[in-house]
PDB file of C-alpha atoms in Angstrom:
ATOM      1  CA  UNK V   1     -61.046  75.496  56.622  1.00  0.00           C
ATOM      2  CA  UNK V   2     -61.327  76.922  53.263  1.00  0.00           C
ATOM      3  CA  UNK V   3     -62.169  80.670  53.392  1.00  0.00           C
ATOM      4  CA  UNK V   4     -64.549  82.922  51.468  1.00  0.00           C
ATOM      5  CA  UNK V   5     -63.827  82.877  47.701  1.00  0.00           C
ATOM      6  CA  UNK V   6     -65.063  85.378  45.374  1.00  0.00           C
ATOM      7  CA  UNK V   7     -65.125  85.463  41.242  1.00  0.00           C
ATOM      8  CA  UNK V   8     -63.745  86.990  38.824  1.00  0.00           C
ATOM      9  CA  UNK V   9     -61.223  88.636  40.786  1.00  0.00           C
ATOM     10  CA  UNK V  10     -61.227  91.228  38.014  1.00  0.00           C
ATOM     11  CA  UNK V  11     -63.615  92.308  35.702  1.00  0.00           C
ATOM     12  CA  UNK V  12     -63.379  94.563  33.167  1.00  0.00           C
ATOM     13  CA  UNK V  13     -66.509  95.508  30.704  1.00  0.00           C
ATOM     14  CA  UNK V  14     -68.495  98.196  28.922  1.00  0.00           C
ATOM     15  CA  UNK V  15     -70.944 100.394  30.212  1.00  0.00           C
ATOM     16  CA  UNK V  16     -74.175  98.777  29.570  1.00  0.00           C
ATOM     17  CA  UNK V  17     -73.098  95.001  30.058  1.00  0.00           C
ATOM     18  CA  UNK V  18     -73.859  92.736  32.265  1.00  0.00           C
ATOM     19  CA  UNK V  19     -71.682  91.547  35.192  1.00  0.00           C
ATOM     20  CA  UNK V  20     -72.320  88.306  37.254  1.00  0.00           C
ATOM     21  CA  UNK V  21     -69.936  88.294  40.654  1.00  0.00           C
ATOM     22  CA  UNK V  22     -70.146  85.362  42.919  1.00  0.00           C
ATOM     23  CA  UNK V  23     -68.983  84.678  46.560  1.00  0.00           C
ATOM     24  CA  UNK V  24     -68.925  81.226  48.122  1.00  0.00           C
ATOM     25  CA  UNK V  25     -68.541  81.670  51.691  1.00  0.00           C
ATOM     26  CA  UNK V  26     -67.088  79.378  54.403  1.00  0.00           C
ATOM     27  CA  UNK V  27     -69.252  76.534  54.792  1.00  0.00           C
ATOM     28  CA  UNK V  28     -71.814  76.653  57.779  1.00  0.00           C
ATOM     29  CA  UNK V  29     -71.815  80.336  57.627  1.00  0.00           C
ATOM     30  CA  UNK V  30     -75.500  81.484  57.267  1.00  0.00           C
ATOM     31  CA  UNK V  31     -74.797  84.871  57.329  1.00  0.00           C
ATOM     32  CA  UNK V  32     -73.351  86.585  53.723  1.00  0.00           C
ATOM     33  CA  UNK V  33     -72.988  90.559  53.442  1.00  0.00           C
ATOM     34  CA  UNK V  34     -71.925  92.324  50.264  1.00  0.00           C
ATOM     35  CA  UNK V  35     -70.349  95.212  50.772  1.00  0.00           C
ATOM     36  CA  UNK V  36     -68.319  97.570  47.637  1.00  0.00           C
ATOM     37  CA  UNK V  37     -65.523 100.178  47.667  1.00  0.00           C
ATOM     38  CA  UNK V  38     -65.621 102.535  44.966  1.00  0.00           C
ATOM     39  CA  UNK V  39     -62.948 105.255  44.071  1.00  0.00           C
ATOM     40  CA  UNK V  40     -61.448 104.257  47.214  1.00  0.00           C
ATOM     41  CA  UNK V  41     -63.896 105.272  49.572  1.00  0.00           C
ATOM     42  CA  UNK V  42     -65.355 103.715  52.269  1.00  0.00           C
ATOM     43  CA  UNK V  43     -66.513 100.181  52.210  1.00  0.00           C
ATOM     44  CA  UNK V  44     -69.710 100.010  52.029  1.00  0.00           C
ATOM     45  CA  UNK V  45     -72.405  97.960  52.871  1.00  0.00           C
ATOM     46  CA  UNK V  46     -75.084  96.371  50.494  1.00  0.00           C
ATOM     47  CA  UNK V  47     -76.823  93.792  52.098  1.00  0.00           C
ATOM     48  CA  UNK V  48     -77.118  90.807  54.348  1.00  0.00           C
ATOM     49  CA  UNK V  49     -78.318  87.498  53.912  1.00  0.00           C
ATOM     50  CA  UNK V  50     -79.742  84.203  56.325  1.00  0.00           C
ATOM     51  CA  UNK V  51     -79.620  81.352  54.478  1.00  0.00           C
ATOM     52  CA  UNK V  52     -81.336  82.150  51.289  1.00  0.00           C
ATOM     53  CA  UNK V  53     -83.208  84.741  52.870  1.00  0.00           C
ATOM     54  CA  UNK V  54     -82.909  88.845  52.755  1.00  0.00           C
ATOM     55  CA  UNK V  55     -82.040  90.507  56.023  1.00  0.00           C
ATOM     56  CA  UNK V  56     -81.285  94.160  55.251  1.00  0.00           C
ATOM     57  CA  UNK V  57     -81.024  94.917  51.531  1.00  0.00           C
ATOM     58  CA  UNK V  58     -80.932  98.483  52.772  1.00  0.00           C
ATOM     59  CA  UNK V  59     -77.253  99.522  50.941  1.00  0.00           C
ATOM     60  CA  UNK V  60     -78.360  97.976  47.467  1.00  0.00           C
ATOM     61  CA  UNK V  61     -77.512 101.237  45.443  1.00  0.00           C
ATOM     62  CA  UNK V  62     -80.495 100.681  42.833  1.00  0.00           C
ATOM     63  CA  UNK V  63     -82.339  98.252  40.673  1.00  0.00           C
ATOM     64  CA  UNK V  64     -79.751  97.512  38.472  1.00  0.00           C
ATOM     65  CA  UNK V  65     -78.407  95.524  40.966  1.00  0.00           C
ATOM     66  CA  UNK V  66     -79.912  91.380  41.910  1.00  0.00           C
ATOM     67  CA  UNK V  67     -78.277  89.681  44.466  1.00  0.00           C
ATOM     68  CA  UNK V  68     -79.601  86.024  45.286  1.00  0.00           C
ATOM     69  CA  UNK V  69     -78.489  82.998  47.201  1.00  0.00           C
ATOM     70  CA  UNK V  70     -80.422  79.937  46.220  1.00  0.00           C
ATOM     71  CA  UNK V  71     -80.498  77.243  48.529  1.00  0.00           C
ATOM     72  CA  UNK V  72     -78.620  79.422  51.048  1.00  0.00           C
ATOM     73  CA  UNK V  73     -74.703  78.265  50.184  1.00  0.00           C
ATOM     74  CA  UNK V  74     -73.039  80.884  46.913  1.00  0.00           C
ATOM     75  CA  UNK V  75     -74.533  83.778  46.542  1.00  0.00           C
ATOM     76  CA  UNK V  76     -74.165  86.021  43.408  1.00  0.00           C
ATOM     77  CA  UNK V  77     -74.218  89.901  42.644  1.00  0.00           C
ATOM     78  CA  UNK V  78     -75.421  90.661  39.279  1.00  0.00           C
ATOM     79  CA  UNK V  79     -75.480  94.257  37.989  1.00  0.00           C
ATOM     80  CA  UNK V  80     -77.386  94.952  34.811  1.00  0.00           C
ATOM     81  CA  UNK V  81     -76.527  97.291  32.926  1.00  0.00           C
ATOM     82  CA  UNK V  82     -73.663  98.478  34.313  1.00  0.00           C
ATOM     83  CA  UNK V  83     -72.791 102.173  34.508  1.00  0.00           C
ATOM     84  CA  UNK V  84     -69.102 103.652  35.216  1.00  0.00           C
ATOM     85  CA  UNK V  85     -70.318 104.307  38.584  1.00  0.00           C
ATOM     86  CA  UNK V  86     -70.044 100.621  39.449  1.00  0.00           C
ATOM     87  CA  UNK V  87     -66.720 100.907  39.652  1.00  0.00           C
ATOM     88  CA  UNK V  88     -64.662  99.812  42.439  1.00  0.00           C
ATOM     89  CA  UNK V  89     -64.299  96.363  44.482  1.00  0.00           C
ATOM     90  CA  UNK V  90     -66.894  94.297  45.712  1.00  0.00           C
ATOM     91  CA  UNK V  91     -66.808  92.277  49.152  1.00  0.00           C
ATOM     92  CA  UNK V  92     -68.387  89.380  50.557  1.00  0.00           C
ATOM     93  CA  UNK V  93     -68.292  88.452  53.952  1.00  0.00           C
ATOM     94  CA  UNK V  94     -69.675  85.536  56.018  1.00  0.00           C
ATOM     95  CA  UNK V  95     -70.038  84.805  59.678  1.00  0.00           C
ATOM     96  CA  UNK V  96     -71.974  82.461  61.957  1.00  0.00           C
ATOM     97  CA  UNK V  97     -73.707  84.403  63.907  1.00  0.00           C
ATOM     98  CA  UNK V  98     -75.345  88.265  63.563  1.00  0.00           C
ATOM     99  CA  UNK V  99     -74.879  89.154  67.201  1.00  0.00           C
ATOM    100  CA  UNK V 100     -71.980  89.671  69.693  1.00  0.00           C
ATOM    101  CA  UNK V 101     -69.528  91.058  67.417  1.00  0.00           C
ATOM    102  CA  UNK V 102     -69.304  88.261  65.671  1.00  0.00           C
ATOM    103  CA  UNK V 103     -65.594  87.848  63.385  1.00  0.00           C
ATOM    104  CA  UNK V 104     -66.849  88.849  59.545  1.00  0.00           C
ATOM    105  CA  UNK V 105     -64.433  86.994  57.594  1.00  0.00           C
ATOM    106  CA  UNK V 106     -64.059  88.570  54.350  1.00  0.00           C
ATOM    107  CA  UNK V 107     -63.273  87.216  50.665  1.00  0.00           C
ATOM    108  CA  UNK V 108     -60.083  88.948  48.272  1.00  0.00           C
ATOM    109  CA  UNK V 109     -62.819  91.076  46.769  1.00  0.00           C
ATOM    110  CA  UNK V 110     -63.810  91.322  42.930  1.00  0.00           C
ATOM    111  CA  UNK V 111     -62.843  94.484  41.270  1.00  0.00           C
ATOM    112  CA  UNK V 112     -64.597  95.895  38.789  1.00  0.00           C
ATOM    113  CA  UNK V 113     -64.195  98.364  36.270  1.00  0.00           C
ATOM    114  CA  UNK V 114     -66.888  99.657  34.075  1.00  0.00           C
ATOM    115  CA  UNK V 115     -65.409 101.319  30.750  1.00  0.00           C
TER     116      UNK V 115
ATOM    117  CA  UNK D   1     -76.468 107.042  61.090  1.00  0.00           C
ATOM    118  CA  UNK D   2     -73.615 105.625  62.111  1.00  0.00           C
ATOM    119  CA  UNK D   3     -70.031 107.227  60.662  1.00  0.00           C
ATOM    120  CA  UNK D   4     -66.225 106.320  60.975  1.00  0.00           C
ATOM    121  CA  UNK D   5     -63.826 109.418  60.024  1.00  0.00           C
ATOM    122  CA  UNK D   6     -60.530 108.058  59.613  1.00  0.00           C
ATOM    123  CA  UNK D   7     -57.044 110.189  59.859  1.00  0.00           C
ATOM    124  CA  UNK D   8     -55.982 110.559  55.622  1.00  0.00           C
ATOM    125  CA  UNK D   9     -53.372 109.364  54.259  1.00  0.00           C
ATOM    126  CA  UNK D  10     -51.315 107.875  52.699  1.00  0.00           C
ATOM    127  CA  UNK D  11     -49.340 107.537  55.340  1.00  0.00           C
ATOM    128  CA  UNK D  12     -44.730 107.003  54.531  1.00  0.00           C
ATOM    129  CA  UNK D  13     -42.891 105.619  57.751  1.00  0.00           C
ATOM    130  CA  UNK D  14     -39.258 104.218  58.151  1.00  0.00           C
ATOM    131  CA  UNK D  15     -38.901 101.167  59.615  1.00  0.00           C
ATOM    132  CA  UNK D  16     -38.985 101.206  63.401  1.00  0.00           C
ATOM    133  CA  UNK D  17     -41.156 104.440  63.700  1.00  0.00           C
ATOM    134  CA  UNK D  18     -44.152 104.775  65.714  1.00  0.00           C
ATOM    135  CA  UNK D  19     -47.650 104.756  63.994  1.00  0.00           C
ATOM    136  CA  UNK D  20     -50.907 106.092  64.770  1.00  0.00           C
ATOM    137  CA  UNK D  21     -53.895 106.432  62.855  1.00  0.00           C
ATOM    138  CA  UNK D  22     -56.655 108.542  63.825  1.00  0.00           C
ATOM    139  CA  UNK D  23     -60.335 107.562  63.980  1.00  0.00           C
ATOM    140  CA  UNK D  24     -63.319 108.988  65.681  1.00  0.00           C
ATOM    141  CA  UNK D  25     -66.455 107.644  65.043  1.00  0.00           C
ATOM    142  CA  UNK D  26     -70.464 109.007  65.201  1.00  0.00           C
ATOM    143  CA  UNK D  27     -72.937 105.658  66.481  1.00  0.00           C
ATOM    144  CA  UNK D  28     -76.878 106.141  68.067  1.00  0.00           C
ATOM    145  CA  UNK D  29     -76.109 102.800  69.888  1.00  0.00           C
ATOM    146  CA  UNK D  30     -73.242 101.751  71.880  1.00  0.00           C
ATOM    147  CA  UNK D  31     -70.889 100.257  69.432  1.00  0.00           C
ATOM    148  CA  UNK D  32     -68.024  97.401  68.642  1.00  0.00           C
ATOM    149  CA  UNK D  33     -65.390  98.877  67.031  1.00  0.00           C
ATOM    150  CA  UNK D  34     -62.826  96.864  64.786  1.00  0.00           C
ATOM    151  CA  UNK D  35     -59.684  97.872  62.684  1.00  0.00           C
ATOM    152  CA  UNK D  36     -59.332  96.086  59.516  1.00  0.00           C
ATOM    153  CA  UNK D  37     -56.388  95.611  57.452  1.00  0.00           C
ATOM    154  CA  UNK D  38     -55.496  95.003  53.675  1.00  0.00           C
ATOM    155  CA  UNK D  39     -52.831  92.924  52.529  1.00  0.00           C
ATOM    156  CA  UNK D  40     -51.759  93.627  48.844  1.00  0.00           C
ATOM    157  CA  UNK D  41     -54.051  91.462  46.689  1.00  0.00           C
ATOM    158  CA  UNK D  42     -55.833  89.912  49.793  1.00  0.00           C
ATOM    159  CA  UNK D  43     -59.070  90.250  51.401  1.00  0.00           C
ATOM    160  CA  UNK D  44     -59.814  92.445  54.348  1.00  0.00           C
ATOM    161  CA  UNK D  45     -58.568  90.622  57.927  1.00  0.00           C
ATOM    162  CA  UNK D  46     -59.869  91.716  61.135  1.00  0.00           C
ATOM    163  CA  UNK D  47     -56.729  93.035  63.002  1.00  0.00           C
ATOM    164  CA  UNK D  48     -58.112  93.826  66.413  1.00  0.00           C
ATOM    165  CA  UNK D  49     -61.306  94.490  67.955  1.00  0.00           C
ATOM    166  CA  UNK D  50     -62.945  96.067  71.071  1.00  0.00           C
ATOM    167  CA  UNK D  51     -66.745  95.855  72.480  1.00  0.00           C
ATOM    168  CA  UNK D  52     -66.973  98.288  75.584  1.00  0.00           C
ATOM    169  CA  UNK D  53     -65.938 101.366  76.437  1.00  0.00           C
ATOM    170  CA  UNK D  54     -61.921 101.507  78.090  1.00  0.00           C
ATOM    171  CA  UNK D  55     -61.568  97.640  75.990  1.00  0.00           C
ATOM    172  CA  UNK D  56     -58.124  97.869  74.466  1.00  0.00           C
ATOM    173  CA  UNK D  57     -57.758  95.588  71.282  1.00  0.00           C
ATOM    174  CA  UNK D  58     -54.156  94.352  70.210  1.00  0.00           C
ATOM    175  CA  UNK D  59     -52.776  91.991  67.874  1.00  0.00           C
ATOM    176  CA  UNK D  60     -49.549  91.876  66.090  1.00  0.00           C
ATOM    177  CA  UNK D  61     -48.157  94.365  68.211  1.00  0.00           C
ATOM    178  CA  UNK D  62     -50.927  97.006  67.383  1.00  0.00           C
ATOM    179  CA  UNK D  63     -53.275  97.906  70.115  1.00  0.00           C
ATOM    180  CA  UNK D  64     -56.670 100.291  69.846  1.00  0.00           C
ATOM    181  CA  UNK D  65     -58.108 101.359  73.166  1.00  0.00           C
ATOM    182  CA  UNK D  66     -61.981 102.347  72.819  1.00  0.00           C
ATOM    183  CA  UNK D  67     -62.786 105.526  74.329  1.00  0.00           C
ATOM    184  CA  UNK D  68     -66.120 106.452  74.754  1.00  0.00           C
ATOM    185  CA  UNK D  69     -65.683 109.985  76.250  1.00  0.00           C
ATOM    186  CA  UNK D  70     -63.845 111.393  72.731  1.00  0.00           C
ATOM    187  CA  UNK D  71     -65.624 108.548  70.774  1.00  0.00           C
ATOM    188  CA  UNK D  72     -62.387 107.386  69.683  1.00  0.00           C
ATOM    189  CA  UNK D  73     -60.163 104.212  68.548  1.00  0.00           C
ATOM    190  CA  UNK D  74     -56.830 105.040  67.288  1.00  0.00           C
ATOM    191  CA  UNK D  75     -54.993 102.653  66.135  1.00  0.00           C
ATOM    192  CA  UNK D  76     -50.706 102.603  67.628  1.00  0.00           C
ATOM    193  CA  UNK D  77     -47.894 100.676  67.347  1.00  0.00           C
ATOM    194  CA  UNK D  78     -44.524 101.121  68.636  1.00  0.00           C
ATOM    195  CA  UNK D  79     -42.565  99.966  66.176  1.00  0.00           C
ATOM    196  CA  UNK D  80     -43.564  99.358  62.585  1.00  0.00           C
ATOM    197  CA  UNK D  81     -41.834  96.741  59.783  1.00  0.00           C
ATOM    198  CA  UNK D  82     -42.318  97.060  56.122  1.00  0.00           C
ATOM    199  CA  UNK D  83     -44.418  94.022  56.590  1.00  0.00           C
ATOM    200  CA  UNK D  84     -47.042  96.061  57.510  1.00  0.00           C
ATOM    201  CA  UNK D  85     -47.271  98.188  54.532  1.00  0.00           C
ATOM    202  CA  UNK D  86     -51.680  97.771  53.849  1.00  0.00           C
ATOM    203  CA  UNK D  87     -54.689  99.501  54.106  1.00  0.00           C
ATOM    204  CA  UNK D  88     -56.061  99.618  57.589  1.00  0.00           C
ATOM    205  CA  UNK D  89     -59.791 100.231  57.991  1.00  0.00           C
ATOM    206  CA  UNK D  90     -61.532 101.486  61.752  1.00  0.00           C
ATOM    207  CA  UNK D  91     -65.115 100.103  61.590  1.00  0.00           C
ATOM    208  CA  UNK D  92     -68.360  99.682  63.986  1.00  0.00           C
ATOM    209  CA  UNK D  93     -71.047  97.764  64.092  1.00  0.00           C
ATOM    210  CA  UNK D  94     -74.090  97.918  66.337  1.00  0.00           C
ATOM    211  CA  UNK D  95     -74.576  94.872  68.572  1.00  0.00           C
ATOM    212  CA  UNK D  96     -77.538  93.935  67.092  1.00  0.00           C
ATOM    213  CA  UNK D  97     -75.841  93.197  63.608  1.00  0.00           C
ATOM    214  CA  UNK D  98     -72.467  92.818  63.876  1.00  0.00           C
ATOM    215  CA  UNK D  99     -71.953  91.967  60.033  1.00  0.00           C
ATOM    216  CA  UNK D 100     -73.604  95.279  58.992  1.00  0.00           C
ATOM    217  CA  UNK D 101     -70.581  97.266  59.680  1.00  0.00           C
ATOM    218  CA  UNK D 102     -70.138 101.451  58.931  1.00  0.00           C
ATOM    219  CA  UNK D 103     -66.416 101.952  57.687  1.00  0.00           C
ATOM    220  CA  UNK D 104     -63.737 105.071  57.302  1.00  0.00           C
ATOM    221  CA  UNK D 105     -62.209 105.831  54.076  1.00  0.00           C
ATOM    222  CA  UNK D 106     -59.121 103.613  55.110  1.00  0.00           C
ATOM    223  CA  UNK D 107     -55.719 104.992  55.472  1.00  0.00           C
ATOM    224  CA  UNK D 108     -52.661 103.109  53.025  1.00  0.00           C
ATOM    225  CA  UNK D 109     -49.961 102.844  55.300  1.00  0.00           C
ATOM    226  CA  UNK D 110     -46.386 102.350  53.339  1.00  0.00           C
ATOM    227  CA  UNK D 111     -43.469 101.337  55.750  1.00  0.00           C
ATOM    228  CA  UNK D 112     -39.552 101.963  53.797  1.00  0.00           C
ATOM    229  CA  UNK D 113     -36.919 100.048  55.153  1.00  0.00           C
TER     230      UNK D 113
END
């Protein structure tokens, strides 16, 4: 079973570009989180989708960040414009099922790093 | 809200020493707790886990035992290698969304040989 793959695995650009991350989780999974660690804090948690659908975009730092996940299988993170702040490595995670401490299984993380 | 205070590091053992690394944790519910760890240049992998109080997690000759009187979940091991040289992560998540987990600072353990 293939696991959860995320892209670029590093990206490096210029404050005030644009920055497209993507996460393919493991197939079947309808749950996908993002989470980010910056300066290397705490992971923390940006928000959770079902299927296509928005659970809990509660974490999402701003507007400047879009995540979507058309037809409920990738999802991508897109922050526009960037600012240094954005920093750090982003997770996604996937799992079956919300409830009864259900095993997140998490991707190798994208880092970014915001000039 | 929820919070997970983890013991700082970094953390420098020899081979063969004992570990432990400290976390206490702050929940309205009644949480699951979970150590993570970080393999250089790999993703986070759940390394044990525990869903009621007096549980004990273990895996790979680590073990966590969650105790709800000192809302605590430190993470031991007898004997460490320098194959376990990561960053560990304590996390919780309420039962009602497992996936929306709180997490410490993590602590980057380096074993020598």
């Amino acid at each position: 079973e293939a696991g959860v793959t995320q892209f670029p695995s590093h990206s490096v650009i210029e404050k005030g570009q644009t920055v497209t991350l993507r996460c393919d989780p493991i197939s079947g999974h309808d749950n996908l989180y993002w989470y980010r660690r910056v300066m290397g804090k705490e992971i923390k948690f940006l928000l959770h989708f079902v299927k296509e659908s928005k659970q809990d975009e509660s974490g999402m730092p701003n507007n400047r960040f879009l995540a979507e996940r058309t037809g409920g299988t990738y999802s991508t993170l897109k922050v526009q414009p960037a600012e240094l702040e954005d920093s750090g490595v982003y997770f996604c995670a996937s799992s079956q099922s919300q409830i009864r401490a259900n095993v997140l299984t998490f991707g190798a993380g994208s880092r970014l790093t915001v000039l | 809200g929820d919070s997970v205070t983890q013991m700082e590091g970094p953390v420098t053992l020899s081979e063969e020493a004992c570990l432990t690394i400290n976390c206490t944790y702050t929940a309205t519910g009644y949480p699951s707790l979970f150590w993570y760890v970080q393999y250089p240049g790999e993703g986070l992998q759940l390394l044990l886990k525990a869903t009621k109080a007096d549980d004990k997690g273990s895996n790979k000759g680590f073990e966590a035992t969650y105790r709800k009187e000192t809302t605590s979940f430190h993470l031991e091991k007898g004997s460490v290698q320098v194959s376990d040289s990561a960053v560990y992560f304590c996390a919780l998540s309420e039962r009602t969304n497992a996936g929306k987990s709180t997490f410490g600072d993590g602590t980057t353990l380096t074993v020598k040989p």
